[in-house]
XYZ file of C-alpha atoms in Angstrom:
590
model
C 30.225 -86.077 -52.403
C 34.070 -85.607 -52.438
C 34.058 -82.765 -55.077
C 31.286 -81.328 -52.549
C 33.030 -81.762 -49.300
C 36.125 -80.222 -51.374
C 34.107 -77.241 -52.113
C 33.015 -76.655 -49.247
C 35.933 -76.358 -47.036
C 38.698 -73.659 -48.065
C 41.717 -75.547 -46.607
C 41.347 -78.902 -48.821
C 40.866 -77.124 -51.488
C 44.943 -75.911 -50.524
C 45.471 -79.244 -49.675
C 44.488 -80.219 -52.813
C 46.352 -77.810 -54.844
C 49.467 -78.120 -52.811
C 49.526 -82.093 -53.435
C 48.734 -82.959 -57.021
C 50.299 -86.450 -57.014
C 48.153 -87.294 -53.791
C 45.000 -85.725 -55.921
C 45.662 -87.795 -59.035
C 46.604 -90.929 -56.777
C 43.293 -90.748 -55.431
C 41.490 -90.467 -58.895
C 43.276 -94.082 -59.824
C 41.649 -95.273 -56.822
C 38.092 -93.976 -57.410
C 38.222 -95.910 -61.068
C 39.496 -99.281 -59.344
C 37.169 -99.237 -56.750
C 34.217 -97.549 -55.685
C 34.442 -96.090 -51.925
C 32.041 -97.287 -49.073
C 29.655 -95.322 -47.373
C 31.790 -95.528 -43.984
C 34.544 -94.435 -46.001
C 33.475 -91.167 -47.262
C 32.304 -90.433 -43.486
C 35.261 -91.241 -42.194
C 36.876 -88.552 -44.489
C 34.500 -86.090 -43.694
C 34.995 -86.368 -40.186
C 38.774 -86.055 -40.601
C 38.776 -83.266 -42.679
C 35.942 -81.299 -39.877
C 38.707 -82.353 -37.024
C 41.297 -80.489 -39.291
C 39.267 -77.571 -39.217
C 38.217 -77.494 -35.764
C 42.040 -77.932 -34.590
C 42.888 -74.713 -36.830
C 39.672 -73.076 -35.325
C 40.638 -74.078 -31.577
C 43.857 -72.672 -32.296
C 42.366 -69.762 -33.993
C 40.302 -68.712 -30.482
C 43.148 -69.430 -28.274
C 45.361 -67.096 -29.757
C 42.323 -64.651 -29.766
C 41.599 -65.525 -25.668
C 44.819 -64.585 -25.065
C 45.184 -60.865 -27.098
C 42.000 -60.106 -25.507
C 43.328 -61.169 -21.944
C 46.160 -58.881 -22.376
C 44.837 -56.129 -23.713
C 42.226 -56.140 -20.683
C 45.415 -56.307 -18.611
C 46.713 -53.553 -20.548
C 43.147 -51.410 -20.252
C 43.136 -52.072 -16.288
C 46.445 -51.087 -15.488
C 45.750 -47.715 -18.314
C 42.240 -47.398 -15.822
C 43.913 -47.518 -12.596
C 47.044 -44.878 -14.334
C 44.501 -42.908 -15.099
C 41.903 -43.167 -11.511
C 45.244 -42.039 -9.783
C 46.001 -39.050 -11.795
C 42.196 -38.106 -11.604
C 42.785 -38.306 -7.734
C 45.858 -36.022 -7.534
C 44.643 -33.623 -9.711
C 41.129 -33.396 -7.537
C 43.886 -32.473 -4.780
C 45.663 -30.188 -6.575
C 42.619 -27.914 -7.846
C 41.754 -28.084 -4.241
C 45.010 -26.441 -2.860
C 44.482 -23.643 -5.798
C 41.492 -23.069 -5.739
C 41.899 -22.512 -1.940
C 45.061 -20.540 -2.295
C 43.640 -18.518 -4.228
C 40.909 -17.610 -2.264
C 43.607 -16.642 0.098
C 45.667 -14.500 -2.083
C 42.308 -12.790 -3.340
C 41.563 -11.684 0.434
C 44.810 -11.021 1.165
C 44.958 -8.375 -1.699
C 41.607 -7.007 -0.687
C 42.865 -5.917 2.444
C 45.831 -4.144 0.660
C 42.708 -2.114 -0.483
C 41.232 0.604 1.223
C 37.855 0.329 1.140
C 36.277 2.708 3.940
C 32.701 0.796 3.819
C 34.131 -1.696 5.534
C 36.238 0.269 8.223
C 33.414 2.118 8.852
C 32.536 1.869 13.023
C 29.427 0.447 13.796
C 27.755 3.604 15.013
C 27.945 5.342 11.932
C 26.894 2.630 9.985
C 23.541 2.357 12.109
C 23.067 6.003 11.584
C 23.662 5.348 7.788
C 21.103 2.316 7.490
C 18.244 4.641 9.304
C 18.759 7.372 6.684
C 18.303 4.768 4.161
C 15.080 3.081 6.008
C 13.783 6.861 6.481
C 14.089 7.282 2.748
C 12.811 4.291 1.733
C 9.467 5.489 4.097
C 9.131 8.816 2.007
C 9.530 6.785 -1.209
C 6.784 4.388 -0.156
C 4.024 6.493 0.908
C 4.478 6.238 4.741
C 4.986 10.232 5.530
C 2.961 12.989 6.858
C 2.306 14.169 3.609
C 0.185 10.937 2.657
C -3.211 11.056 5.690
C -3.519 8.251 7.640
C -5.986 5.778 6.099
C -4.551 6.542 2.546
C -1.064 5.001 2.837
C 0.209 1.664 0.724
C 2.348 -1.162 2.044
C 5.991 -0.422 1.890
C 7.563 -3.431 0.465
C 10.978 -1.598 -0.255
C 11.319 -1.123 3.423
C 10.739 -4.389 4.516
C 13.115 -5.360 2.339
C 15.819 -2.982 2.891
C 16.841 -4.560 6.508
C 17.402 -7.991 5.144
C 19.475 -6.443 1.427
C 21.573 -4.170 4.008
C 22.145 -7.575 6.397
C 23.595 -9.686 2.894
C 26.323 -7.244 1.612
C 29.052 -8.456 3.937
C 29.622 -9.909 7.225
C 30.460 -6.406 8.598
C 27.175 -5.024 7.719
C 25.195 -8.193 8.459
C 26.857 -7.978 12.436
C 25.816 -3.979 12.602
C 22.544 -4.780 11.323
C 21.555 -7.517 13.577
C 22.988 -4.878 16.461
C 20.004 -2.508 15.393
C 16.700 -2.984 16.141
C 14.771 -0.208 14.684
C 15.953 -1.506 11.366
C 13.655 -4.559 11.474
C 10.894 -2.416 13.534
C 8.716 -1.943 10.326
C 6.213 -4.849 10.114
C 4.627 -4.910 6.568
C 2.120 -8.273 5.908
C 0.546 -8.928 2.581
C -1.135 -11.613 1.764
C -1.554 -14.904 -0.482
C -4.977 -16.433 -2.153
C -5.803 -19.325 -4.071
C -8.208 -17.473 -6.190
C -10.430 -20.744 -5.768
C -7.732 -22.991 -7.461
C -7.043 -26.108 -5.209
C -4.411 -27.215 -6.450
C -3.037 -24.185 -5.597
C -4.121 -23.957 -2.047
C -0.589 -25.978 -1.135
C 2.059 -23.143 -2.734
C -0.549 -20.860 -0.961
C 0.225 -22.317 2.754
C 3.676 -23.040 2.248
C 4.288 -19.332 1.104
C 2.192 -18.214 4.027
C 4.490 -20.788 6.594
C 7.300 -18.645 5.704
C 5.572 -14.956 5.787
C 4.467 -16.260 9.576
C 8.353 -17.424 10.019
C 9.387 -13.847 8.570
C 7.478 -11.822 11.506
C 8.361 -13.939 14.062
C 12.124 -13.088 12.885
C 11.140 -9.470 12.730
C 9.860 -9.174 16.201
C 12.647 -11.180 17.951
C 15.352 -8.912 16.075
C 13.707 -5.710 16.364
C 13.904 -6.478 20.477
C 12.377 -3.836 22.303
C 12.306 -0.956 18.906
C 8.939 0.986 18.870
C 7.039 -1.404 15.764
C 5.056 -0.090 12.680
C 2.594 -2.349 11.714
C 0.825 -2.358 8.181
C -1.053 -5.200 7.601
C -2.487 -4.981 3.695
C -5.414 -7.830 3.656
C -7.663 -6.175 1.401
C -7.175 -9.231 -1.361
C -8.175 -11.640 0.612
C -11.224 -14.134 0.127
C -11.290 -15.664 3.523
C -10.342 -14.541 6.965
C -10.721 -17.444 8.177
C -6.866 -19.125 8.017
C -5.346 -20.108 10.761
C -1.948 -17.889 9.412
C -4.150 -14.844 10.461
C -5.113 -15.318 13.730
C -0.958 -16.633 14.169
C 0.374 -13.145 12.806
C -2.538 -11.124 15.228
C -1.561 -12.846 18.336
C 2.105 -12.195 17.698
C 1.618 -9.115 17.103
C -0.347 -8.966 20.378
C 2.213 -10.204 21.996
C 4.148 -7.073 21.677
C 1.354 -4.572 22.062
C 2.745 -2.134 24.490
C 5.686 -1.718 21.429
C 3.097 -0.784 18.778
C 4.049 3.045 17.541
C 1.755 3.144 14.019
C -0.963 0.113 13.458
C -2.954 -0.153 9.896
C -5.162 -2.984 9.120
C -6.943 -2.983 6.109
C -9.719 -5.509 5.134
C -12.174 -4.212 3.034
C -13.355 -7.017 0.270
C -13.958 -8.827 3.543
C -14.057 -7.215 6.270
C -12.438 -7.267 9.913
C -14.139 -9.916 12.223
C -15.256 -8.080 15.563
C -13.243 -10.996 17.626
C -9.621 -9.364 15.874
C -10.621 -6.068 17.823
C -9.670 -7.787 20.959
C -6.324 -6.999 20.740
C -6.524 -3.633 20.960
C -8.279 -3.882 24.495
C -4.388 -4.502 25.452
C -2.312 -1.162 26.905
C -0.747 0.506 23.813
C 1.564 3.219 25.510
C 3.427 3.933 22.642
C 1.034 3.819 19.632
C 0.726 7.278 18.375
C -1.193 6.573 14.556
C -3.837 3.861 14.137
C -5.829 2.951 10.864
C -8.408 0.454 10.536
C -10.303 -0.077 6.805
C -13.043 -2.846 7.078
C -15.709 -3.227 4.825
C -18.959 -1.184 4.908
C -21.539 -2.873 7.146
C -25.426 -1.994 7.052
C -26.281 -3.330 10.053
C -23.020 -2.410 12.300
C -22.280 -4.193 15.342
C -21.674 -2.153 18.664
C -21.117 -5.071 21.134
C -23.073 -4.293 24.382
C -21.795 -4.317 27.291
C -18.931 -2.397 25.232
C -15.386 -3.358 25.765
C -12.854 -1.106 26.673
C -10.872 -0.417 23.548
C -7.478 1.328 23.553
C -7.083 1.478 26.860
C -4.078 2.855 27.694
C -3.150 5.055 24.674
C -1.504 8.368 25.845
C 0.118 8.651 22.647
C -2.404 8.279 20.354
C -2.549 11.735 18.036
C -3.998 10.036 15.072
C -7.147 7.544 14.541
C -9.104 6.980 11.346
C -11.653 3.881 11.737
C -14.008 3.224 8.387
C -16.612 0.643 9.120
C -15.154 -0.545 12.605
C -16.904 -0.073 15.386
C -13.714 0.797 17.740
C -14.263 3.721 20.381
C -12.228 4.206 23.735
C -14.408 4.810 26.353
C -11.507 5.907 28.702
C -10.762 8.535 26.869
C -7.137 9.734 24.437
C -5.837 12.990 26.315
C -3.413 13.368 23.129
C -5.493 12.828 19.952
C -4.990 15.478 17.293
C -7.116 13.934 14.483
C -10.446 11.414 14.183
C -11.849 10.293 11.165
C -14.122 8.484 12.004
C -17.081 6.205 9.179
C -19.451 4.467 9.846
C -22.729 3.735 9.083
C -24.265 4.107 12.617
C -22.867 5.800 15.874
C -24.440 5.680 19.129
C -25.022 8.892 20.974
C -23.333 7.880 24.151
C -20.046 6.742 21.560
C -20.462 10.334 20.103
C -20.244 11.483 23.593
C -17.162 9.343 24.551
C -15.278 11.265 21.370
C -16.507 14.160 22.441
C -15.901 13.885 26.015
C -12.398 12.402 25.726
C -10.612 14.173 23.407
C -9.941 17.707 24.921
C -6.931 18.051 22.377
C -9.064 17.454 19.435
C -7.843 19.312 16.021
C -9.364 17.878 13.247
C -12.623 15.892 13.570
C -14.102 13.915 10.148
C -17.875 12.505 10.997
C -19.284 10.522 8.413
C -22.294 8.258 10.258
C -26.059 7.825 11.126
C -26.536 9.036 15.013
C -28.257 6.946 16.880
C -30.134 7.716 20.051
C -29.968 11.400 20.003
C -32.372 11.400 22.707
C -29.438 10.739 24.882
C -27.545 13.589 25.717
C -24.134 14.459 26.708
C -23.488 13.737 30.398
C -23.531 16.256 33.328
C -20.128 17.485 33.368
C -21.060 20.036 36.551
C -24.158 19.294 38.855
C -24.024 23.359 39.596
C -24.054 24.277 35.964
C -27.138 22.442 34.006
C -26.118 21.856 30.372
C -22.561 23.013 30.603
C -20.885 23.511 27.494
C -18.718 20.597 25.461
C -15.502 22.634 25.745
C -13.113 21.374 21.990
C -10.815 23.825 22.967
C -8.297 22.905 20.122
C -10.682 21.884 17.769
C -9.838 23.770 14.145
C -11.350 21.184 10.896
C -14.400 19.868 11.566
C -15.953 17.449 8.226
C -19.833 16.161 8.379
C -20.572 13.743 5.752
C -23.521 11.270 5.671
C -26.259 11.683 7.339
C -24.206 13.378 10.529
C -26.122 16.723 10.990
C -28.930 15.610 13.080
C -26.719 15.572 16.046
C -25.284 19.036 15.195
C -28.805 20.502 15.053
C -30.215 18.641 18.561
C -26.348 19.667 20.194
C -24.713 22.183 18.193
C -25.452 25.183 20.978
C -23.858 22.711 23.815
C -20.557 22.623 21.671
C -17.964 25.207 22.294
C -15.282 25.409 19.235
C -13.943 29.024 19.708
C -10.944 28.172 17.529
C -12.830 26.515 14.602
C -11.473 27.883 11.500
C -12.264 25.163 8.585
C -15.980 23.703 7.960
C -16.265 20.929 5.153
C -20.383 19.765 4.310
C -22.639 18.316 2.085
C -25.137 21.019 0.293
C -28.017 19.252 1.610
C -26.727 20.286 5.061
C -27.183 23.839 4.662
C -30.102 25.092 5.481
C -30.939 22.156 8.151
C -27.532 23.756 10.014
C -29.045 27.412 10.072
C -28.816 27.433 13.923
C -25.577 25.673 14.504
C -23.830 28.423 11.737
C -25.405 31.274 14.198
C -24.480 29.899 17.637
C -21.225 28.008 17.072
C -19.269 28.926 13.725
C -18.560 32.725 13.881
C -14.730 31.956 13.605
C -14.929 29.951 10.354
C -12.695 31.089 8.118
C -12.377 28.489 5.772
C -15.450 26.598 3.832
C -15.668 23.692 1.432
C -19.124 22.456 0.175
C -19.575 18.972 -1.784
C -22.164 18.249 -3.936
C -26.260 19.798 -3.391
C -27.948 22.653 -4.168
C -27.318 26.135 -3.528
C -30.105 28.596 -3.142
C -31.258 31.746 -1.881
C -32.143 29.773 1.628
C -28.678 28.069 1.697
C -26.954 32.256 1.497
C -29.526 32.764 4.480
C -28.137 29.705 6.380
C -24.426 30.628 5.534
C -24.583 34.772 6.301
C -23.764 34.318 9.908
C -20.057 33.099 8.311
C -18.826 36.708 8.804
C -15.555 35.697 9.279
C -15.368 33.628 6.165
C -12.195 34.231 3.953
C -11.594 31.178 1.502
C -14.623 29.121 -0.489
C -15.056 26.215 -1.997
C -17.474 24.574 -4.317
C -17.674 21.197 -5.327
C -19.781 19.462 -7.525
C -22.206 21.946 -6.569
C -25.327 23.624 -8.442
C -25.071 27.404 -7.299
C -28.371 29.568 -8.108
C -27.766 33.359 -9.703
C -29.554 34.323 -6.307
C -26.550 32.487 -4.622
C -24.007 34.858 -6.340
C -25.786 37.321 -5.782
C -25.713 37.339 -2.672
C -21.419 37.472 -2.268
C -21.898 40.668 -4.117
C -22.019 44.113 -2.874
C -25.318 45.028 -2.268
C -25.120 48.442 -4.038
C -27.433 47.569 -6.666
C -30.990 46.844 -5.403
C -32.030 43.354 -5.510
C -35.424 42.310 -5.452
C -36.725 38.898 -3.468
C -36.999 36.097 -6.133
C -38.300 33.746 -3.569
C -39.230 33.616 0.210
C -35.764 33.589 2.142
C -34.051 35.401 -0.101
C -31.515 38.135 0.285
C -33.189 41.692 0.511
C -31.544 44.730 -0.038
C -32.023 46.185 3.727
C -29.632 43.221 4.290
C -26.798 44.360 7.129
C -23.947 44.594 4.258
C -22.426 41.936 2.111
C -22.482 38.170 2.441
C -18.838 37.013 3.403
C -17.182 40.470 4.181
C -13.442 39.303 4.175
C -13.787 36.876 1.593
C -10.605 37.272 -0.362
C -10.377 33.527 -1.944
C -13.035 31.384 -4.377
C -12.447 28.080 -6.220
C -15.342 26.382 -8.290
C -14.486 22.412 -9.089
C -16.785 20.881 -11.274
C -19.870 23.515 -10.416
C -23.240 24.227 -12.114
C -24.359 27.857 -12.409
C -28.024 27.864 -12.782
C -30.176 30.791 -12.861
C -33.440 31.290 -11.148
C -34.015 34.496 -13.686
C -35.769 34.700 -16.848
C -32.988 36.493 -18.739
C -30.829 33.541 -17.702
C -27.982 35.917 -16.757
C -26.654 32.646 -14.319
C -23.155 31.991 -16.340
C -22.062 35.677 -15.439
C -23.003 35.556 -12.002
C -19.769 35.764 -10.838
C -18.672 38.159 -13.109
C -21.285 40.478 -11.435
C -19.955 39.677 -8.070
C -16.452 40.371 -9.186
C -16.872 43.424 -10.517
C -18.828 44.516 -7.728
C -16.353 43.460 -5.032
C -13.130 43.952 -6.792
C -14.271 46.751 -9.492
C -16.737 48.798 -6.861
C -13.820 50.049 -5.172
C -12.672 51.774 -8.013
C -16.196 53.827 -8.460
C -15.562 54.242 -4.313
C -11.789 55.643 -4.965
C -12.352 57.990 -7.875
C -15.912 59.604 -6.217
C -14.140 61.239 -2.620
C -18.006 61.788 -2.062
C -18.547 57.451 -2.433
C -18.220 57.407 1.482
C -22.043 55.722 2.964
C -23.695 57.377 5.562
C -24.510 53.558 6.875
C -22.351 51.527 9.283
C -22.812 48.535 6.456
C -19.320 47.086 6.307
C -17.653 46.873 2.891
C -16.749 43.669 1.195
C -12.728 42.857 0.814
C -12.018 42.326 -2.981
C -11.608 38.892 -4.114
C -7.490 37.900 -4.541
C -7.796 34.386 -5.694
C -10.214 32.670 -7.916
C -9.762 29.421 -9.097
C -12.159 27.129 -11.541
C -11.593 24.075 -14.024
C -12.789 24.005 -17.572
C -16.412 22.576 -16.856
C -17.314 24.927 -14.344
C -17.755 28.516 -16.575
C -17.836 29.050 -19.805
C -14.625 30.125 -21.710
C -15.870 33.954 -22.453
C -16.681 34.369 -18.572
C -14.069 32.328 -17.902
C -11.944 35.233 -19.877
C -13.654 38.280 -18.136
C -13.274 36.631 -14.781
C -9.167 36.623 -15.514
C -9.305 40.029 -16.827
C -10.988 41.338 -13.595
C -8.892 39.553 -11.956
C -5.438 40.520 -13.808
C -6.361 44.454 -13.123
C -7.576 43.518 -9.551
C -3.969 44.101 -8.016
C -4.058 47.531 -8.815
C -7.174 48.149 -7.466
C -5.854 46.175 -3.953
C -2.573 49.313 -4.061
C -5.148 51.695 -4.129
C -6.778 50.935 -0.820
């Protein structure tokens, strides 16, 4: 156990080599005697004591180099919190002063922006709104009904308000920069987890046109509210931006609303029972309604509007019964209108210049009021009245009132082929001064150049979509060459002179040329009636006997004629430019 306990711990084994007399002293003893069991204990414990007094030492001396050198680390912490501090000051004074020396260099610069007085910078920021209007399809060029949301100018007030705190002062100090109210809106698509992004973005459009109408102050507004995405009209966000709105009525100068996926509830149409003095242009695109709803009693829409010029309704049922002394142009569709709503048009619009119909009448049976209780079934006087454009189903009322109307400056008609003949009447009493005529779509026959002769004063043509007969043609042509009936209604050669006298101008888009004769000779129909108007004068100026004993009035030569590529065929097509191209000549002669 000795040799063991010597083993075992490192420091008797130095004892034991630094003491060999002690070492071989106590080898004597162990062959004497033989040591107790007490005895070897005892030496064990005296030899652990040795060890733990080196080992006490040992961690003392540690205790206190750690002590210090957490002295040392504290007082290198707090060193080091203190310069942090002063140099947290120090950026603060630079960064600061140099703030100050930048600004105080940039007023060593001229810059003439920013001198710039506040008048001419308001007169600079409407040029730029005015431009921003052409570039986003809100001009006269684009109709009314046909125009986009402008999202560059509701932008541009708010990007000229963040370039500087000179421009942000002048515009806050004008109102008609913020005057242009442009709403979109925000759907779900059916995603509800998305229907929280959705309100919070529409919280802050509502927020936006409440900022819009306190900063615009008392600036006429333009309204364009583009709802044709949404799903549901049923938010509460909708209702908030249409009382608003109503709110500041009497500032309204242009108003578009367009809902068509859903449609514009009736109840919305309230607000415009509200006095509008200033709204000149109003637009409202709902969606198309079988069974359309005219509210009886009717309300009294648009009141007061004596500045109204322009008003295009599709599928809302919005007439002013009081009348608009000022409107210039109506296009109005809808599936059904009244009579006694035809009449209120009719009736109240004295300065009428362009009037689109697209509807159903309903209750023709009730006519116009008596405008004079000495005169029975005075006239309609549209005075002003120059475009007039029937689509749908419209010319049942034309037929049952067409000799009450009086249009003596009418110049432009616009139809449907299928209108034709059923107008024969209303061409002969009413549209003498036409000068101007566009056809879409139907048939044109021998019965339809009947219907359309009493257009004397016709100059300029127009054939859409159409399917024009060779009888048709041949009835623009001069009737030099005898023409024999084809059908009942036709065009006879003892006809009074030419179809269309002074027509000077023809453009085919999209047409048909069929031919009612065996030989189909339809393709060169027109080439016939070319040559017979443009060419005949030739044969008139080279015979000095050509001169007719009748008092049948010639026909002017065609000037213009205009077709695509599907209307004739490329080798008419190419005889119809010749004539055409020598044409000019023929035009010097006369």
């Amino acid at each position: 156990m000795s040799r063991a306990l010597t083993k075992s711990h490192p420091f008797l084994q130095n004892e034991r080599i630094s003491t060999p007399a002690a070492t071989a002293s106590l080898s004597l003893a162990n062959v004497l005697m033989h040591p107790s069991q007490d005895d070897i204990r005892r030496a064990g414990i005296r030899i652990d004591e040795e060890v733990l007094d080196k080992l006490n030492g040992q961690v003392f001396s540690l205790q206190h180099t750690r002590q210090q050198i957490i002295t040392a680390i504290a007082q290198s912490q707090a060193a080091l919190d203190a310069v942090e501090h002063e140099l947290q000051g120090a950026l603060q004074q630079r960064d600061s002063l140099q703030v100050t020396v930048r600004r105080k260099r940039t007023a060593l610069v001229r810059r003439p922006f920013m001198e710039l007085p506040m008048d001419l910078l308001h007169c600079i920021f409407e040029h730029l709104v005015s431009a921003h209007l052409a570039d986003g399809e809100w001009t006269e060029a684009v109709p009314l009904g046909k125009r986009k949301l402008n999202r560059e100018r509701v932008l541009a007030a708010f990007s000229l308000a963040s370039v500087c705190r000179h421009w942000r002062l002048a515009a806050l100090a004008l109102p008609t920069l913020w005057s242009y109210i442009g709403v979109g809106c925000y759907t779900s698509g059916g995603n509800a987890s998305a229907k929280g992004v959705v309100g919070a973005k529409w919280a802050r459009l509502v927020a936006g046109v409440h900022m819009l109408l306190d900063r615009s102050k008392a600036a006429p507004l333009d309204v364009f509210l583009d709802w044709n995405d949404a799903d549901d009209l049923g938010g509460a966000h909708y209702e908030a931006i249409l009382d608003r709105l109503g709110e500041h009525a009497t500032r309204w100068r242009s108003f578009e609303l367009r809902c068509i996926r859903v449609g514009v509830p009736l109840p919305w149409l309230d607000i415009f029972r509200a006095p509008t003095p200033m709204l000149e242009e109003l637009s409202i695109l709902s969606q198309q309604d079988a069974d359309m709803v005219w509210k009886s009693p009717y309300p009294r829409y648009l009141p007061v509007a004596p500045r109204l010029h322009s008003l295009y309704l599709e599928h809302c049922p919005l007439i002013s019964t009081t009348g608009l002394p000022n409107l210039v142009v109506l296009d109005i569709w809808l599936t059904t209108l009244p009579a006694e709503r035809a009449w209120d048009i009719l009736l109240g619009c004295p300065t009428l210049q362009s009037l689109l119909l697209g509807c159903r009448p309903l209750d023709l049976h009730r006519g116009p009021p008596q405008l004079d209780d000495s005169v029975p079934d005075s006239p309609i006087e549209l005075p002003s009245l120059q475009t007039l454009e029937m689509h749908g189903v419209v010319e049942p009322f034309f037929v049952s009132y067409g000799s009450r109307l009086s249009l003596p400056k009418l110049t432009e008609l616009c139809l449907f082929g299928h209108m034709v003949d059923t107008l024969r009447t209303f061409f002969a009493q009413t549209c003498a001064s036409i000068q101007s005529l566009v056809v879409f779509t139907g048939t044109l026959d021998d019965a339809c150049a009947t219907s359309l002769r009493s257009l004397t004063a016709l100059q300029s043509v127009k054939f859409i979509e159409c399917a024009l007969t060779d009888g048709f043609v041949r009835a623009l042509a001069l009737d030099d060459e005898p023409q024999s009936p084809s059908s009942p209604g036709s065009i006879s050669s003892s006809a009074k002179g030419p179809m269309w006298p002074e027509l000077r101008r023809v453009e085919l888009e999209k047409v048909e040329l069929s031919s009612e004769a065996p030989a189909g000779v339809g393709m060169d129909a027109f080439v016939r009636m070319l040559r017979a108007r443009n060419l005949g004068h030739m044969r008139n100026i080279t015979n000095s006997l050509s001169e007719r004993s009748d008092s049948r009035k010639k026909a002017h030569p065609i000037m213009e004629f205009i077709f695509d590529d599907t209307s004739l065929d490329k080798y008419v097509a190419a005889e119809i430019r010749y004539i055409m191209d020598i044409t000019p000549a023929t035009r010097n002669e006369l």
